[in-house]
């Protein structure tokens, strides 16, 4: 977390000590308190808002990956290749960074989920799309699809704690938003 935030700070703010101090305060004291921003110039407020957004994402990422044991819910791979995916995507108005809206997915299956090649239904099953695969076959883009399908678990790998399970309505909505064809 500290590393990530420092990266954000260093990459976006150069060596301005005043800004660094402000960001430190935003991060350590004021993630949920905008009052410290009241005397700050507008553009500085935007920078701090961006850092707060990134800090929220990193917290979401840590919570989701920790809940899933750093393993992909679709295939069980760890190898430090696992990302925290939003079920209801960030661009959607009702998206949020709660663990119920998160899935741990390896980079391959994260992309496959967003392309609706695979999906996760409210019964916590891992699905693959015959129609998507058929379309890819027609475009000569389906090499190794059998191996790809063999990698998939039938049922999702879920967190130990049921409180951390993905929300069933979100899973349903996630399929609709991605135009799931089955
Ligand atoms: Zn995977």
PDB file of C-alpha atoms and ligand atoms in Angstrom:
ATOM      1  CA  UNK A   1       0.000   0.000   0.000  1.00  0.00           C
ATOM      2  CA  UNK A   2       2.663   2.490   1.009  1.00  0.00           C
ATOM      3  CA  UNK A   3       4.689   1.525  -2.025  1.00  0.00           C
ATOM      4  CA  UNK A   4       1.741   2.082  -4.328  1.00  0.00           C
ATOM      5  CA  UNK A   5       0.876   5.427  -2.832  1.00  0.00           C
ATOM      6  CA  UNK A   6       4.476   6.528  -2.980  1.00  0.00           C
ATOM      7  CA  UNK A   7       4.553   5.547  -6.613  1.00  0.00           C
ATOM      8  CA  UNK A   8       1.505   7.699  -7.234  1.00  0.00           C
ATOM      9  CA  UNK A   9       3.073  10.570  -5.346  1.00  0.00           C
ATOM     10  CA  UNK A  10       6.418  10.363  -7.071  1.00  0.00           C
ATOM     11  CA  UNK A  11       5.019   9.903 -10.525  1.00  0.00           C
ATOM     12  CA  UNK A  12       2.474  12.640 -10.439  1.00  0.00           C
ATOM     13  CA  UNK A  13       3.820  15.248  -8.106  1.00  0.00           C
ATOM     14  CA  UNK A  14       7.520  15.555  -8.554  1.00  0.00           C
ATOM     15  CA  UNK A  15       9.363  16.870  -5.550  1.00  0.00           C
ATOM     16  CA  UNK A  16       7.003  19.507  -4.228  1.00  0.00           C
ATOM     17  CA  UNK A  17       7.183  19.002  -0.502  1.00  0.00           C
ATOM     18  CA  UNK A  18       3.982  20.925   0.136  1.00  0.00           C
ATOM     19  CA  UNK A  19       2.012  18.635  -2.126  1.00  0.00           C
ATOM     20  CA  UNK A  20       3.667  15.576  -0.674  1.00  0.00           C
ATOM     21  CA  UNK A  21       2.733  16.751   2.805  1.00  0.00           C
ATOM     22  CA  UNK A  22      -0.846  17.399   1.721  1.00  0.00           C
ATOM     23  CA  UNK A  23      -1.095  13.968   0.162  1.00  0.00           C
ATOM     24  CA  UNK A  24       0.322  12.334   3.233  1.00  0.00           C
ATOM     25  CA  UNK A  25      -2.344  14.041   5.285  1.00  0.00           C
ATOM     26  CA  UNK A  26      -5.054  13.045   2.826  1.00  0.00           C
ATOM     27  CA  UNK A  27      -3.908   9.468   2.954  1.00  0.00           C
ATOM     28  CA  UNK A  28      -3.227   9.091   6.643  1.00  0.00           C
ATOM     29  CA  UNK A  29      -5.906  11.342   8.128  1.00  0.00           C
ATOM     30  CA  UNK A  30      -8.490  12.305   5.643  1.00  0.00           C
ATOM     31  CA  UNK A  31      -9.494   9.539   3.288  1.00  0.00           C
ATOM     32  CA  UNK A  32     -13.083  10.052   4.334  1.00  0.00           C
ATOM     33  CA  UNK A  33     -12.833  13.666   5.380  1.00  0.00           C
ATOM     34  CA  UNK A  34     -12.804  16.390   2.753  1.00  0.00           C
ATOM     35  CA  UNK A  35     -12.482  19.199   5.293  1.00  0.00           C
ATOM     36  CA  UNK A  36      -8.697  19.218   5.020  1.00  0.00           C
ATOM     37  CA  UNK A  37      -9.141  20.178   1.391  1.00  0.00           C
ATOM     38  CA  UNK A  38     -11.124  23.339   2.037  1.00  0.00           C
ATOM     39  CA  UNK A  39      -8.153  25.712   1.805  1.00  0.00           C
ATOM     40  CA  UNK A  40      -6.519  24.040  -1.108  1.00  0.00           C
ATOM     41  CA  UNK A  41      -6.496  25.224  -4.676  1.00  0.00           C
ATOM     42  CA  UNK A  42      -8.845  23.491  -7.049  1.00  0.00           C
ATOM     43  CA  UNK A  43      -6.168  21.644  -8.978  1.00  0.00           C
ATOM     44  CA  UNK A  44      -4.577  20.434  -5.784  1.00  0.00           C
ATOM     45  CA  UNK A  45      -7.989  19.164  -4.731  1.00  0.00           C
ATOM     46  CA  UNK A  46      -8.213  17.234  -7.968  1.00  0.00           C
ATOM     47  CA  UNK A  47      -4.822  15.658  -7.338  1.00  0.00           C
ATOM     48  CA  UNK A  48      -5.802  14.672  -3.831  1.00  0.00           C
ATOM     49  CA  UNK A  49      -9.133  13.287  -5.082  1.00  0.00           C
ATOM     50  CA  UNK A  50      -7.244  11.191  -7.598  1.00  0.00           C
ATOM     51  CA  UNK A  51      -4.943   9.841  -4.917  1.00  0.00           C
ATOM     52  CA  UNK A  52      -7.922   9.064  -2.693  1.00  0.00           C
ATOM     53  CA  UNK A  53      -9.538   7.193  -5.571  1.00  0.00           C
ATOM     54  CA  UNK A  54      -6.346   5.222  -6.142  1.00  0.00           C
ATOM     55  CA  UNK A  55      -6.030   4.559  -2.420  1.00  0.00           C
ATOM     56  CA  UNK A  56      -9.604   3.236  -2.380  1.00  0.00           C
ATOM     57  CA  UNK A  57      -8.786   0.964  -5.320  1.00  0.00           C
ATOM     58  CA  UNK A  58      -5.648  -0.367  -3.633  1.00  0.00           C
ATOM     59  CA  UNK A  59      -7.621  -1.111  -0.484  1.00  0.00           C
ATOM     60  CA  UNK A  60     -10.243  -2.903  -2.621  1.00  0.00           C
ATOM     61  CA  UNK A  61      -7.462  -4.829  -4.357  1.00  0.00           C
ATOM     62  CA  UNK A  62      -5.874  -5.929  -1.095  1.00  0.00           C
ATOM     63  CA  UNK A  63      -9.210  -6.926   0.428  1.00  0.00           C
ATOM     64  CA  UNK A  64     -10.273  -8.967  -2.615  1.00  0.00           C
ATOM     65  CA  UNK A  65      -6.942 -10.698  -3.181  1.00  0.00           C
ATOM     66  CA  UNK A  66      -6.608 -11.501   0.504  1.00  0.00           C
ATOM     67  CA  UNK A  67     -10.138 -12.976   0.616  1.00  0.00           C
ATOM     68  CA  UNK A  68      -9.425 -15.241  -2.357  1.00  0.00           C
ATOM     69  CA  UNK A  69      -5.956 -16.272  -1.156  1.00  0.00           C
ATOM     70  CA  UNK A  70      -4.366 -14.535  -4.147  1.00  0.00           C
ATOM     71  CA  UNK A  71      -5.819 -17.243  -6.430  1.00  0.00           C
ATOM     72  CA  UNK A  72      -7.960 -16.833  -9.549  1.00  0.00           C
ATOM     73  CA  UNK A  73     -11.600 -17.698  -8.881  1.00  0.00           C
ATOM     74  CA  UNK A  74     -11.861 -19.269 -12.362  1.00  0.00           C
ATOM     75  CA  UNK A  75      -8.723 -21.443 -12.468  1.00  0.00           C
ATOM     76  CA  UNK A  76      -6.985 -21.295  -9.082  1.00  0.00           C
ATOM     77  CA  UNK A  77      -3.712 -19.890 -10.474  1.00  0.00           C
ATOM     78  CA  UNK A  78      -1.682 -17.704  -8.131  1.00  0.00           C
ATOM     79  CA  UNK A  79       1.842 -16.879  -9.467  1.00  0.00           C
ATOM     80  CA  UNK A  80       1.313 -13.195  -8.631  1.00  0.00           C
ATOM     81  CA  UNK A  81      -0.785 -12.965 -11.802  1.00  0.00           C
ATOM     82  CA  UNK A  82      -4.059 -12.234 -10.036  1.00  0.00           C
ATOM     83  CA  UNK A  83      -5.958  -8.955 -10.160  1.00  0.00           C
ATOM     84  CA  UNK A  84      -8.977  -7.588  -8.329  1.00  0.00           C
ATOM     85  CA  UNK A  85     -11.764  -7.252 -10.888  1.00  0.00           C
ATOM     86  CA  UNK A  86     -14.978  -5.303 -10.409  1.00  0.00           C
ATOM     87  CA  UNK A  87     -18.113  -7.333 -11.149  1.00  0.00           C
ATOM     88  CA  UNK A  88     -20.067  -4.169 -11.892  1.00  0.00           C
ATOM     89  CA  UNK A  89     -17.394  -2.259 -13.828  1.00  0.00           C
ATOM     90  CA  UNK A  90     -16.026   1.038 -12.546  1.00  0.00           C
ATOM     91  CA  UNK A  91     -17.551   2.916 -15.497  1.00  0.00           C
ATOM     92  CA  UNK A  92     -21.076   1.895 -14.419  1.00  0.00           C
ATOM     93  CA  UNK A  93     -22.939   4.341 -12.184  1.00  0.00           C
ATOM     94  CA  UNK A  94     -23.693   1.725  -9.519  1.00  0.00           C
ATOM     95  CA  UNK A  95     -20.145   0.362  -9.304  1.00  0.00           C
ATOM     96  CA  UNK A  96     -18.350   0.522  -5.965  1.00  0.00           C
ATOM     97  CA  UNK A  97     -15.268  -0.827  -4.259  1.00  0.00           C
ATOM     98  CA  UNK A  98     -16.876  -3.253  -1.814  1.00  0.00           C
ATOM     99  CA  UNK A  99     -15.588  -6.785  -1.601  1.00  0.00           C
ATOM    100  CA  UNK A 100     -19.034  -8.079  -2.686  1.00  0.00           C
ATOM    101  CA  UNK A 101     -18.392  -6.367  -6.028  1.00  0.00           C
ATOM    102  CA  UNK A 102     -14.975  -7.954  -6.443  1.00  0.00           C
ATOM    103  CA  UNK A 103     -13.478 -11.097  -7.941  1.00  0.00           C
ATOM    104  CA  UNK A 104      -9.886 -12.282  -7.889  1.00  0.00           C
ATOM    105  CA  UNK A 105      -9.008 -13.144 -11.481  1.00  0.00           C
ATOM    106  CA  UNK A 106      -5.734 -13.995 -13.201  1.00  0.00           C
ATOM    107  CA  UNK A 107      -4.876 -11.652 -16.042  1.00  0.00           C
ATOM    108  CA  UNK A 108      -6.076 -14.144 -18.652  1.00  0.00           C
ATOM    109  CA  UNK A 109      -9.444 -14.741 -17.039  1.00  0.00           C
ATOM    110  CA  UNK A 110      -9.933 -11.083 -16.125  1.00  0.00           C
ATOM    111  CA  UNK A 111      -9.762 -10.218 -19.822  1.00  0.00           C
ATOM    112  CA  UNK A 112     -11.851 -13.257 -20.780  1.00  0.00           C
ATOM    113  CA  UNK A 113     -14.522 -12.126 -18.287  1.00  0.00           C
ATOM    114  CA  UNK A 114     -14.618  -8.593 -19.668  1.00  0.00           C
ATOM    115  CA  UNK A 115     -14.849  -9.990 -23.221  1.00  0.00           C
ATOM    116  CA  UNK A 116     -17.736 -12.283 -22.130  1.00  0.00           C
ATOM    117  CA  UNK A 117     -15.827 -15.413 -23.142  1.00  0.00           C
ATOM    118  CA  UNK A 118     -16.345 -16.618 -19.580  1.00  0.00           C
ATOM    119  CA  UNK A 119     -18.837 -15.575 -16.907  1.00  0.00           C
ATOM    120  CA  UNK A 120     -19.808 -16.297 -13.297  1.00  0.00           C
ATOM    121  CA  UNK A 121     -23.441 -16.934 -12.516  1.00  0.00           C
ATOM    122  CA  UNK A 122     -25.314 -16.438  -9.218  1.00  0.00           C
ATOM    123  CA  UNK A 123     -24.907 -20.178  -8.523  1.00  0.00           C
ATOM    124  CA  UNK A 124     -21.155 -19.521  -8.369  1.00  0.00           C
ATOM    125  CA  UNK A 125     -20.456 -21.573 -11.475  1.00  0.00           C
ATOM    126  CA  UNK A 126     -17.796 -20.762 -14.048  1.00  0.00           C
ATOM    127  CA  UNK A 127     -19.379 -20.583 -17.508  1.00  0.00           C
ATOM    128  CA  UNK A 128     -17.881 -20.303 -20.962  1.00  0.00           C
ATOM    129  CA  UNK A 129     -19.596 -18.909 -23.994  1.00  0.00           C
ATOM    130  CA  UNK A 130     -20.121 -21.323 -26.870  1.00  0.00           C
ATOM    131  CA  UNK A 131     -21.302 -18.480 -29.074  1.00  0.00           C
ATOM    132  CA  UNK A 132     -18.198 -16.378 -28.355  1.00  0.00           C
ATOM    133  CA  UNK A 133     -15.940 -19.365 -29.048  1.00  0.00           C
ATOM    134  CA  UNK A 134     -17.823 -20.139 -32.245  1.00  0.00           C
ATOM    135  CA  UNK A 135     -17.393 -16.573 -33.446  1.00  0.00           C
ATOM    136  CA  UNK A 136     -13.660 -16.735 -32.663  1.00  0.00           C
ATOM    137  CA  UNK A 137     -13.417 -20.021 -34.557  1.00  0.00           C
ATOM    138  CA  UNK A 138     -14.942 -18.393 -37.604  1.00  0.00           C
ATOM    139  CA  UNK A 139     -12.286 -15.667 -37.364  1.00  0.00           C
ATOM    140  CA  UNK A 140      -9.486 -18.248 -36.982  1.00  0.00           C
ATOM    141  CA  UNK A 141      -8.821 -16.990 -33.470  1.00  0.00           C
ATOM    142  CA  UNK A 142      -9.637 -20.120 -31.471  1.00  0.00           C
ATOM    143  CA  UNK A 143      -6.309 -21.983 -31.284  1.00  0.00           C
ATOM    144  CA  UNK A 144      -5.761 -23.705 -27.922  1.00  0.00           C
ATOM    145  CA  UNK A 145      -9.385 -23.186 -26.939  1.00  0.00           C
ATOM    146  CA  UNK A 146      -9.593 -26.766 -25.611  1.00  0.00           C
ATOM    147  CA  UNK A 147      -6.680 -26.135 -23.259  1.00  0.00           C
ATOM    148  CA  UNK A 148      -8.256 -22.845 -22.280  1.00  0.00           C
ATOM    149  CA  UNK A 149     -11.509 -24.601 -21.342  1.00  0.00           C
ATOM    150  CA  UNK A 150      -9.642 -27.357 -19.481  1.00  0.00           C
ATOM    151  CA  UNK A 151      -8.107 -24.738 -17.195  1.00  0.00           C
ATOM    152  CA  UNK A 152     -11.489 -23.563 -15.937  1.00  0.00           C
ATOM    153  CA  UNK A 153     -12.946 -24.797 -12.664  1.00  0.00           C
ATOM    154  CA  UNK A 154     -16.571 -25.918 -12.853  1.00  0.00           C
ATOM    155  CA  UNK A 155     -17.387 -24.014  -9.683  1.00  0.00           C
ATOM    156  CA  UNK A 156     -15.829 -20.731  -8.622  1.00  0.00           C
ATOM    157  CA  UNK A 157     -13.068 -20.796  -6.082  1.00  0.00           C
ATOM    158  CA  UNK A 158     -14.659 -18.767  -3.271  1.00  0.00           C
ATOM    159  CA  UNK A 159     -13.301 -17.018  -0.160  1.00  0.00           C
ATOM    160  CA  UNK A 160     -13.193 -18.962   3.116  1.00  0.00           C
ATOM    161  CA  UNK A 161     -15.504 -16.397   4.699  1.00  0.00           C
ATOM    162  CA  UNK A 162     -19.026 -16.319   3.284  1.00  0.00           C
ATOM    163  CA  UNK A 163     -19.195 -12.607   4.194  1.00  0.00           C
ATOM    164  CA  UNK A 164     -16.632 -12.042   1.429  1.00  0.00           C
ATOM    165  CA  UNK A 165     -18.578 -13.927  -1.255  1.00  0.00           C
ATOM    166  CA  UNK A 166     -19.525 -12.011  -4.397  1.00  0.00           C
ATOM    167  CA  UNK A 167     -23.059 -10.645  -4.375  1.00  0.00           C
ATOM    168  CA  UNK A 168     -25.394 -12.812  -6.473  1.00  0.00           C
ATOM    169  CA  UNK A 169     -27.296  -9.846  -7.910  1.00  0.00           C
ATOM    170  CA  UNK A 170     -24.016  -8.241  -8.931  1.00  0.00           C
ATOM    171  CA  UNK A 171     -22.962 -11.451 -10.687  1.00  0.00           C
ATOM    172  CA  UNK A 172     -26.228 -11.456 -12.617  1.00  0.00           C
ATOM    173  CA  UNK A 173     -25.865  -7.784 -13.449  1.00  0.00           C
ATOM    174  CA  UNK A 174     -22.222  -8.340 -14.417  1.00  0.00           C
ATOM    175  CA  UNK A 175     -23.368 -10.843 -17.046  1.00  0.00           C
ATOM    176  CA  UNK A 176     -25.977  -8.427 -18.427  1.00  0.00           C
ATOM    177  CA  UNK A 177     -23.572  -5.505 -18.570  1.00  0.00           C
ATOM    178  CA  UNK A 178     -21.030  -7.617 -20.502  1.00  0.00           C
ATOM    179  CA  UNK A 179     -23.731  -8.791 -22.911  1.00  0.00           C
ATOM    180  CA  UNK A 180     -23.344 -12.428 -21.972  1.00  0.00           C
ATOM    181  CA  UNK A 181     -24.597 -14.713 -24.761  1.00  0.00           C
ATOM    182  CA  UNK A 182     -23.820 -18.154 -23.355  1.00  0.00           C
TER     183      UNK A 182
HETATM  184 ZN1  LIG B   1      -7.475 -17.757 -14.034  1.00  0.00          ZN
END
